[in-house]
Tab-separated table of C-alpha atoms in Angstrom:
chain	number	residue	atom	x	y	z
A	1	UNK	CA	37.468	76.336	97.954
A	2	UNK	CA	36.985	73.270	95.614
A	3	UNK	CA	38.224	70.024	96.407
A	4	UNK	CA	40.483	69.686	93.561
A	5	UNK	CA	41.784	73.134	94.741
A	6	UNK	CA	42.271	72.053	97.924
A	7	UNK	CA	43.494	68.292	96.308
A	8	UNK	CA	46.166	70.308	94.428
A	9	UNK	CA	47.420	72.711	97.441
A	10	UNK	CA	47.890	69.442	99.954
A	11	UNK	CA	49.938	67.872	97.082
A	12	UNK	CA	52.303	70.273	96.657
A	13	UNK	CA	53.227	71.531	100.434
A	14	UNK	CA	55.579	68.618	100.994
A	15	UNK	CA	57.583	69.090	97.684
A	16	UNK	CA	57.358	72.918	98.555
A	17	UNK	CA	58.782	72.023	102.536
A	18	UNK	CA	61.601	69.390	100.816
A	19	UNK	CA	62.689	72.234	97.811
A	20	UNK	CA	63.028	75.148	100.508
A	21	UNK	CA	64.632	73.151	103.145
A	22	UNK	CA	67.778	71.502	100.118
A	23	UNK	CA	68.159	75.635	99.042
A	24	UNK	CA	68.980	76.532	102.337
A	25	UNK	CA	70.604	73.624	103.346
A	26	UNK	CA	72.668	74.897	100.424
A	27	UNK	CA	73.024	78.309	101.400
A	28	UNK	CA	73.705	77.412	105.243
A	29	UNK	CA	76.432	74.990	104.550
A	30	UNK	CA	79.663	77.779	104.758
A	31	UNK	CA	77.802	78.829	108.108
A	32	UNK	CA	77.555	75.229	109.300
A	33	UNK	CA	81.288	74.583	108.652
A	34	UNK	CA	81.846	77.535	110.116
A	35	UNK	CA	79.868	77.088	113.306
A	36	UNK	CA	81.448	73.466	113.689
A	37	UNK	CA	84.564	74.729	113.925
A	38	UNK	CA	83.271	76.817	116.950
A	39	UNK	CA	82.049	74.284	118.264
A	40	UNK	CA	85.254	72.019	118.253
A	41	UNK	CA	87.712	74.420	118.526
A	42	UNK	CA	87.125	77.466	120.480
A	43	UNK	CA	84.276	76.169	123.093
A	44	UNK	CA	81.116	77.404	122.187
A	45	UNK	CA	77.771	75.332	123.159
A	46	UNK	CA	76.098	73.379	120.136
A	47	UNK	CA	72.711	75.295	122.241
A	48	UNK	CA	74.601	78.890	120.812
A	49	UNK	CA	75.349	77.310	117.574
A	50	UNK	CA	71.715	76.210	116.784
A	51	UNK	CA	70.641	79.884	118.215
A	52	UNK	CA	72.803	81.587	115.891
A	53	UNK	CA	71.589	79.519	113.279
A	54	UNK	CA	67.788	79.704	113.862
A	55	UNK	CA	68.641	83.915	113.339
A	56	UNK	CA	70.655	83.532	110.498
A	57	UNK	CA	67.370	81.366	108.750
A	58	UNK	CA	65.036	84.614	107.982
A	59	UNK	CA	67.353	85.758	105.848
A	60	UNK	CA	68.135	83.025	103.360
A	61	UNK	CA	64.924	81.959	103.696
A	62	UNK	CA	63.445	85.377	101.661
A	63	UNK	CA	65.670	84.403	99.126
A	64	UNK	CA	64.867	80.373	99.227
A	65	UNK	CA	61.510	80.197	99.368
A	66	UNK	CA	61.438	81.382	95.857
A	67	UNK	CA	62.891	78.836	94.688
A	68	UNK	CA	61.969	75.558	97.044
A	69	UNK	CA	58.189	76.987	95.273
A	70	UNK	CA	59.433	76.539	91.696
A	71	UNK	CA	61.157	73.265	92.569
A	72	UNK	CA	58.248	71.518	94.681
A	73	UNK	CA	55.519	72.657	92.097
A	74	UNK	CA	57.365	71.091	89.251
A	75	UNK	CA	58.238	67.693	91.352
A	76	UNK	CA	54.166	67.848	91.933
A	77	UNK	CA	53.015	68.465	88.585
A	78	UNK	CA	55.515	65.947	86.653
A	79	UNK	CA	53.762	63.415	89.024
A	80	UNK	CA	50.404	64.736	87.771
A	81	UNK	CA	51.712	64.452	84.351
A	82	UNK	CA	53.195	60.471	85.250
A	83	UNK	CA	50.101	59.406	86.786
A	84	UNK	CA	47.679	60.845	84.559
A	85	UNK	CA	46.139	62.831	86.575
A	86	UNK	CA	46.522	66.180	84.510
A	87	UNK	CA	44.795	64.594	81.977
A	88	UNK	CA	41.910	63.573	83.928
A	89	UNK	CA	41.733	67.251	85.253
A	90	UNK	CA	41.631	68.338	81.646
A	91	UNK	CA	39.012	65.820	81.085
A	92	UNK	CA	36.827	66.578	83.407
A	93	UNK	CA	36.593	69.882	81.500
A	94	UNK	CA	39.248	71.683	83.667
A	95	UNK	CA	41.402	74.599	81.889
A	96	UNK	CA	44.909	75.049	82.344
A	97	UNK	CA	43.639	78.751	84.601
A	98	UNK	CA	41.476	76.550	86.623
A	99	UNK	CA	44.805	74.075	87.143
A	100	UNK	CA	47.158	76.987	88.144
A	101	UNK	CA	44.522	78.789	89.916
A	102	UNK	CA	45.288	77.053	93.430
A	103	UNK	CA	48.712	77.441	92.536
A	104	UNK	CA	48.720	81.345	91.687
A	105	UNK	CA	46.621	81.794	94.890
A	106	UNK	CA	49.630	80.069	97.226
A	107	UNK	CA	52.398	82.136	95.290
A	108	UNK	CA	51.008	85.422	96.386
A	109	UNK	CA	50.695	84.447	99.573
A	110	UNK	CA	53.776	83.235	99.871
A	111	UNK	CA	55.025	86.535	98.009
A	112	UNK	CA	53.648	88.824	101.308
A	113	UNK	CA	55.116	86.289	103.372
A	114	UNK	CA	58.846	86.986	102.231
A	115	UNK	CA	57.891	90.977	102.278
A	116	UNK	CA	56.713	90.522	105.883
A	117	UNK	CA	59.851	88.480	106.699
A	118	UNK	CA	61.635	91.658	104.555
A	119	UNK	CA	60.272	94.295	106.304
A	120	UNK	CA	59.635	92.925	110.107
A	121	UNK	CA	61.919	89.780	111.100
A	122	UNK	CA	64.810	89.967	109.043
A	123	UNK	CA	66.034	93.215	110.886
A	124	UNK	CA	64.749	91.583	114.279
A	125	UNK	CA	66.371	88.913	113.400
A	126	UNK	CA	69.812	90.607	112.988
A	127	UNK	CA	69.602	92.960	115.895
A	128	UNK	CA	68.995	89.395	117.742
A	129	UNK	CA	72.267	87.768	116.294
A	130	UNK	CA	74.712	90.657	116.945
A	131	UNK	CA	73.744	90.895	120.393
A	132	UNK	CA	74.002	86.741	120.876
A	133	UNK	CA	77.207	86.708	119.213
A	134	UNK	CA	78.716	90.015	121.187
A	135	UNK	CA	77.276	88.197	124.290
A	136	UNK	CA	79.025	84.786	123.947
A	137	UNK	CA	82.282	87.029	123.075
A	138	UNK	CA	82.235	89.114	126.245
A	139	UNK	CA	81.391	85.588	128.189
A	140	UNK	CA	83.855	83.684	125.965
A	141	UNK	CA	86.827	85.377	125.199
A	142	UNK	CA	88.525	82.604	123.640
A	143	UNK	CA	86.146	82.761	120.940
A	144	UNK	CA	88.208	85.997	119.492
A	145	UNK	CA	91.821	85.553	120.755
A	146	UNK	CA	94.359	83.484	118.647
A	147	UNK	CA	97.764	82.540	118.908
A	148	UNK	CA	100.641	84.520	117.597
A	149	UNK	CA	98.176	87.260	116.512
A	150	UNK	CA	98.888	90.724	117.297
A	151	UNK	CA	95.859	92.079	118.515
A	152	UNK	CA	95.777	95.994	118.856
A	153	UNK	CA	91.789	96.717	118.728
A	154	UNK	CA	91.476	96.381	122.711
A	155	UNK	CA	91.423	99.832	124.206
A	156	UNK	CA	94.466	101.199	125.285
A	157	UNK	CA	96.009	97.439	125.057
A	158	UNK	CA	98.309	95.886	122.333
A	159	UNK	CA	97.877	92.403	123.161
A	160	UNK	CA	100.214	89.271	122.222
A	161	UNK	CA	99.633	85.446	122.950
A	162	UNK	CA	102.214	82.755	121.994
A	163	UNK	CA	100.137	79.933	122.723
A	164	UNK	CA	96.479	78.692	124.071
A	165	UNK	CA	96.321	75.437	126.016
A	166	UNK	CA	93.662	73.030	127.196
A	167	UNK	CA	90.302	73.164	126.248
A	168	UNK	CA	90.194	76.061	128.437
A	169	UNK	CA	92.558	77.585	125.938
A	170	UNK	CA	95.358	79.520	129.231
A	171	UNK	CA	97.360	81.329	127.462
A	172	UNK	CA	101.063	80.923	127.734
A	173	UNK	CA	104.006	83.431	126.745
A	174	UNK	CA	101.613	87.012	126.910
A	175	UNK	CA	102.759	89.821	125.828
A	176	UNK	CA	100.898	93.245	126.739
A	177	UNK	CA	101.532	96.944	125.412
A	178	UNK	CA	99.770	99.316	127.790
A	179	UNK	CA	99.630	102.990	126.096
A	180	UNK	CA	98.847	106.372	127.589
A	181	UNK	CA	97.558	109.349	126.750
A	182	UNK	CA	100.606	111.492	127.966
A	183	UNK	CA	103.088	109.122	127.330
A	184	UNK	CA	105.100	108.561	124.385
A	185	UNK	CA	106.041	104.974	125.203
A	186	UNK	CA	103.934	102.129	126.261
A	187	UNK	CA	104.089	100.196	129.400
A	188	UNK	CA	105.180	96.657	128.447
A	189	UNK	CA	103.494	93.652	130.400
A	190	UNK	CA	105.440	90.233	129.955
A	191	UNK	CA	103.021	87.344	131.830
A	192	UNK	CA	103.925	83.782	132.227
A	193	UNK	CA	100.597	82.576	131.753
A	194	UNK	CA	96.955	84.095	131.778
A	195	UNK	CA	92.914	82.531	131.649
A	196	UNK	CA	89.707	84.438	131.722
A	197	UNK	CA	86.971	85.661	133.905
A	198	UNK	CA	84.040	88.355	133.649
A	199	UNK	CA	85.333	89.292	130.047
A	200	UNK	CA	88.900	90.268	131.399
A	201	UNK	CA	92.438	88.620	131.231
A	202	UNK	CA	93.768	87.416	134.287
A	203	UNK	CA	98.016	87.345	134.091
A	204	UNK	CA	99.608	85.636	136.838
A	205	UNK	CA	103.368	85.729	137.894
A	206	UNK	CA	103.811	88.859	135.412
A	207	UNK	CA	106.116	91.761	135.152
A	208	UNK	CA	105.786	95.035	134.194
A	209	UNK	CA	108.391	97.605	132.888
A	210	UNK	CA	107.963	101.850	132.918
A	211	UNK	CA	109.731	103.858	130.372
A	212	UNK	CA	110.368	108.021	130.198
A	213	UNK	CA	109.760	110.081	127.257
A	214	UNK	CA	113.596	108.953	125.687
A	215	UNK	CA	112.603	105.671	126.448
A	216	UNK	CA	114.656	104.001	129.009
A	217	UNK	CA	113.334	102.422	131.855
A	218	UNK	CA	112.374	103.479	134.943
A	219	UNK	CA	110.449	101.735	136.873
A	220	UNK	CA	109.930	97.781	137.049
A	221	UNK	CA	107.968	95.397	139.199
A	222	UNK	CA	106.623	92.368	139.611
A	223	UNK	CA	102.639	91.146	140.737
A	224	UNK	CA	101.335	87.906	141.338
A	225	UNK	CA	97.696	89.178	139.283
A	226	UNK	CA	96.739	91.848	136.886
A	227	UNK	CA	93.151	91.528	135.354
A	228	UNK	CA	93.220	93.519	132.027
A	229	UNK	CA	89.691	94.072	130.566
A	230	UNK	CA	88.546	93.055	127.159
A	231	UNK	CA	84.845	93.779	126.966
A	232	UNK	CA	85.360	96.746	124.517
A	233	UNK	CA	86.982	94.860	121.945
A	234	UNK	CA	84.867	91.844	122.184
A	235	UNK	CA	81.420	94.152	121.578
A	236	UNK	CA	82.430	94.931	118.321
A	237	UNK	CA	82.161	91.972	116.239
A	238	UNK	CA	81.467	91.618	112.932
A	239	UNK	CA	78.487	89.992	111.733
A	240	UNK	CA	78.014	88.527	108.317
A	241	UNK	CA	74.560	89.357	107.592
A	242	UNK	CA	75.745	93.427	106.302
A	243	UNK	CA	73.469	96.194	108.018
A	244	UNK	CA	72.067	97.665	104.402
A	245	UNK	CA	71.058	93.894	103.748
A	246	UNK	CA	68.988	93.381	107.313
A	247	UNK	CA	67.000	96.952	106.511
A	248	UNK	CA	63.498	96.926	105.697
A	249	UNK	CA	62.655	99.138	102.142
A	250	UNK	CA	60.937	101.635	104.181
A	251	UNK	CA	64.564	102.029	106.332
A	252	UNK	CA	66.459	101.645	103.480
A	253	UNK	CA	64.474	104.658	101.637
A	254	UNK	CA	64.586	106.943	105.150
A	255	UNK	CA	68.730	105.864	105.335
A	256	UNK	CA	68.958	106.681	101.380
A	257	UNK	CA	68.179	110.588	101.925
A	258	UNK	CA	71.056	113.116	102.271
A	259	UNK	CA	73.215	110.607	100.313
A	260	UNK	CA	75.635	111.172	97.532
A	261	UNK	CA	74.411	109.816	94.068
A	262	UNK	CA	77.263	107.480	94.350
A	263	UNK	CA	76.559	106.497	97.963
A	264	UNK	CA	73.125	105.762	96.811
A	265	UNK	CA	73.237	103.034	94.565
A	266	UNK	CA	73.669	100.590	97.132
A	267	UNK	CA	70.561	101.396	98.676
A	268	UNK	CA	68.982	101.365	95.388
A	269	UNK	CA	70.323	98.436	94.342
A	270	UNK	CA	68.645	96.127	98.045
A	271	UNK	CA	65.422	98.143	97.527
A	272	UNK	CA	65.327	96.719	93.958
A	273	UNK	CA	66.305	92.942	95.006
A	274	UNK	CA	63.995	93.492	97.972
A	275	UNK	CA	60.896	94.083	95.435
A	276	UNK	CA	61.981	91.560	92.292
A	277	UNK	CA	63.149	88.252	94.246
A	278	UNK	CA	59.307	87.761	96.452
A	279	UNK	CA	57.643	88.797	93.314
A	280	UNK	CA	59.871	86.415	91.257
A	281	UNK	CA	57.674	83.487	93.333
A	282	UNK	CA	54.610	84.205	91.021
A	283	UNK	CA	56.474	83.670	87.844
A	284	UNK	CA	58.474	80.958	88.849
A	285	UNK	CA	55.749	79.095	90.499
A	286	UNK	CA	53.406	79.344	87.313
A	287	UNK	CA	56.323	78.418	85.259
A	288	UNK	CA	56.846	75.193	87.532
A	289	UNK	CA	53.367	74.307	86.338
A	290	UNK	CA	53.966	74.857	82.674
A	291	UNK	CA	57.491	73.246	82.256
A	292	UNK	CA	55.785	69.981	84.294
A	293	UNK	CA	52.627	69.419	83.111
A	294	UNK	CA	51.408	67.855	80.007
A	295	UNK	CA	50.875	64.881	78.176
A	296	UNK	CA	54.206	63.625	78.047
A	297	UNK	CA	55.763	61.193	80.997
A	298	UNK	CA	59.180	62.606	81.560
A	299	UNK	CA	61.189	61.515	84.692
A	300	UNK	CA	61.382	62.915	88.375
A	301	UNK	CA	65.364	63.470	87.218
A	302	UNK	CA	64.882	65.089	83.963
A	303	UNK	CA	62.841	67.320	85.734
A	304	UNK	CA	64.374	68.153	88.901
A	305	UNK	CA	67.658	68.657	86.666
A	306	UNK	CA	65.645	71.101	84.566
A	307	UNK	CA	64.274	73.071	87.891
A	308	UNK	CA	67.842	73.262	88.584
A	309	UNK	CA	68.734	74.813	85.341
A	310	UNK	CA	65.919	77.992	85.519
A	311	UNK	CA	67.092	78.435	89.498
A	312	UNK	CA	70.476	78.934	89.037
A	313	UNK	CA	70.288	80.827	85.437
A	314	UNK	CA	67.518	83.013	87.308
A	315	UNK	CA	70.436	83.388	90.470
A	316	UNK	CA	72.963	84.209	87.801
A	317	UNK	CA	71.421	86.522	86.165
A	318	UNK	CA	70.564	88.489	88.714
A	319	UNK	CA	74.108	88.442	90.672
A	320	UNK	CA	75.444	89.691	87.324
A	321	UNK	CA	73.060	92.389	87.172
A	322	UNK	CA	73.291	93.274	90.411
A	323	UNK	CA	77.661	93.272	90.074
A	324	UNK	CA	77.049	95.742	87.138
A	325	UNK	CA	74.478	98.265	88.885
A	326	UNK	CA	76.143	98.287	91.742
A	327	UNK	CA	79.542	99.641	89.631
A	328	UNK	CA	77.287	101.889	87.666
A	329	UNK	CA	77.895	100.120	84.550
A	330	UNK	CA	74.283	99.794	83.646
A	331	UNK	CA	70.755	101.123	85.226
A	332	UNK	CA	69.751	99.728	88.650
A	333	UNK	CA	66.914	98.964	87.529
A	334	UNK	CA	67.464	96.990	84.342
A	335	UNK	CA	70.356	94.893	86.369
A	336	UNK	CA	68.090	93.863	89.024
A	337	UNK	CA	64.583	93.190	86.915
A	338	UNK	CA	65.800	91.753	83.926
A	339	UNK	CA	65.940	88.530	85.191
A	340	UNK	CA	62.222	89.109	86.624
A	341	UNK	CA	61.630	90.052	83.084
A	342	UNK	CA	62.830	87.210	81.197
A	343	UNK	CA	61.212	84.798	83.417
A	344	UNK	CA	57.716	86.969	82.605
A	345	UNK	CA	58.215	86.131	79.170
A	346	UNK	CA	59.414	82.578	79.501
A	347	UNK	CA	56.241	81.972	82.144
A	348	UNK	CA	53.491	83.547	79.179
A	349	UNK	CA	55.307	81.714	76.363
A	350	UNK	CA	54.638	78.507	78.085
A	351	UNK	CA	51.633	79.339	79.180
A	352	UNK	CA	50.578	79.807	75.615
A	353	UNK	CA	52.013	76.578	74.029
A	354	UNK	CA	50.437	74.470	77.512
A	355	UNK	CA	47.023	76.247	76.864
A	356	UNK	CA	46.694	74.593	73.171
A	357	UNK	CA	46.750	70.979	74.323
A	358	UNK	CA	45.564	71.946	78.523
């Protein structure tokens, strides 16, 4: 590798690092919120929080490494521009192929990278973060239950709770419907006050009342504790990241098969986005280079502002398109590779216009 290959590839790692890392900051920030208000509120460790973090990274990284590329190159090659230093490349008898050619080189690595993450750690990554967050459910409880929420997804149990106290959230004022299989009224539970333990409610000082098939009671009695268990309603939590996002394209193609037409777009539609946004690095990071470089001297802010513009027109565009495949208003594939498409032509048009004065 040449020096001023080598020159140009140190030069633009740390605008690369700063450009990926404000995307996902970006993207993580309704997580964050959401994770702080775990945190504060219902108990879990800030040692869980980062964990469930570090697996929800992998996948907004495939989709922000795209564009911290496009941003860092352009914040490196407007400094090339402001120093002069483009135009001593292109004095020294450089073209503007030998100038992108360290560039072009990092892009498609970079574009296997975000298949790799694709196709091995992003589904890893999600198996990972269903089982840590079903695991500090069954641990925690808390982390589920709210007050004056009727909660009928627990087994056989219709569960009430007036009130959670102390930050180890005992429950005051419970209310439990126990149903049976032959029976065609419940037994109610009324507890004073309850707290948890292996994944189960604990109800101390409770009562419980028996009814017969017309209802009226018939048997009643009192117990100091009852442990009612939770687990099963606790290991079903639902996880953000969907499960046709966190599929590689070769599961998504196998899972695809035996579908309905209409069943199938879905999957069409992630394979699609799963090819165009890694191989929209290569156009965006060659258009970085021709929106930045040149003999004029324009500002870090007109610049980052224009990087802005392209990212968020590209993101745009392809949300639309992918709204409008998705209901079968137009083609998948036009909706998800037009974007891909226009930035093709946008990258060779500059290309051509840098070229004359490169």
């Amino acid at each position: 590798m040449k020096i001023i290959d080598r020159y140009i590839l140190n030069e633009i790692k740390i605008p690369v690092i700063f450009g990926v890392s404000l995307f996902t900051f970006i993207f993580l920030i309704d997580i964050i919120v959401a994770m702080m208000e775990n945190i504060i509120v219902k108990g879990i460790s800030f040692i869980d929080v980062l964990r469930i973090l570090s697996f929800y990274l992998p996948p907004i990284l495939s989709q922000t490494i795209p564009m911290g590329m496009f941003l860092g190159i352009m914040l490196t090659f407007s400094k090339f521009t402001r120093t002069s230093e483009a135009t001593a490349m292109s004095a020294v008898g450089m073209s503007l192929k030998d100038i992108v050619k360290p560039v072009f080189g990092a892009a498609v690595a970079t574009t296997f990278f975000i298949f790799f993450l694709q196709e091995s750690i992003i589904p890893r990554s999600v198996m990972k973060l269903q089982y840590l967050t079903a695991k500090i459910a069954y641990e925690n409880p808390v982390f589920q239950l709210k007050e004056k929420i009727f909660i009928d997804e627990v087994d056989e149990y219709n569960l009430y709770i007036d009130r959670l106290v102390g930050s180890d959230k005992v429950a005051n004022g419970v209310l439990i419907f126990q149903r049976g299989k032959d029976k065609n009224f419940p037994t109610l539970i009324v507890g004073r006050e309850a707290y948890w333990k292996d994944s189960a409610m604990v109800l101390k000082d409770s009562k419980f009342y028996n009814f017969n098939d017309k209802g009226q009671e018939v048997l009643t009695g009192e117990f100091d504790e009852k442990k009612v268990p939770l687990a099963a309603y606790f290991s079903e939590m639902n996880i953000k990241v969907k499960d046709i996002e966190a599929m590689g394209i070769k599961k998504l193609v196998s899972e695809m098969k035996g579908k309905t037409p209409e069943e199938k777009i879905l999957y069409k539609v992630e394979i699609n986005k799963k090819l165009a946004v890694p191989l929209a690095t290569l156009m965006l990071s060659l258009l970085g280079v021709f929106l930045s470089i040149g003999h004029h001297r324009s500002g870090k802010g007109a610049n980052f502002a224009l990087s802005l513009i392209v990212i968020f027109s590209y993101i745009t565009c392809l949300n639309i398109g992918i709204v409008m495949a998705t209901r079968g208003i137009i083609p998948v594939f036009i909706g998800i590779w037009t974007p891909n498409f226009i930035l093709l032509i946008l990258t060779i048009f500059m290309y051509k216009i840098k070229a004359k004065v490169i």
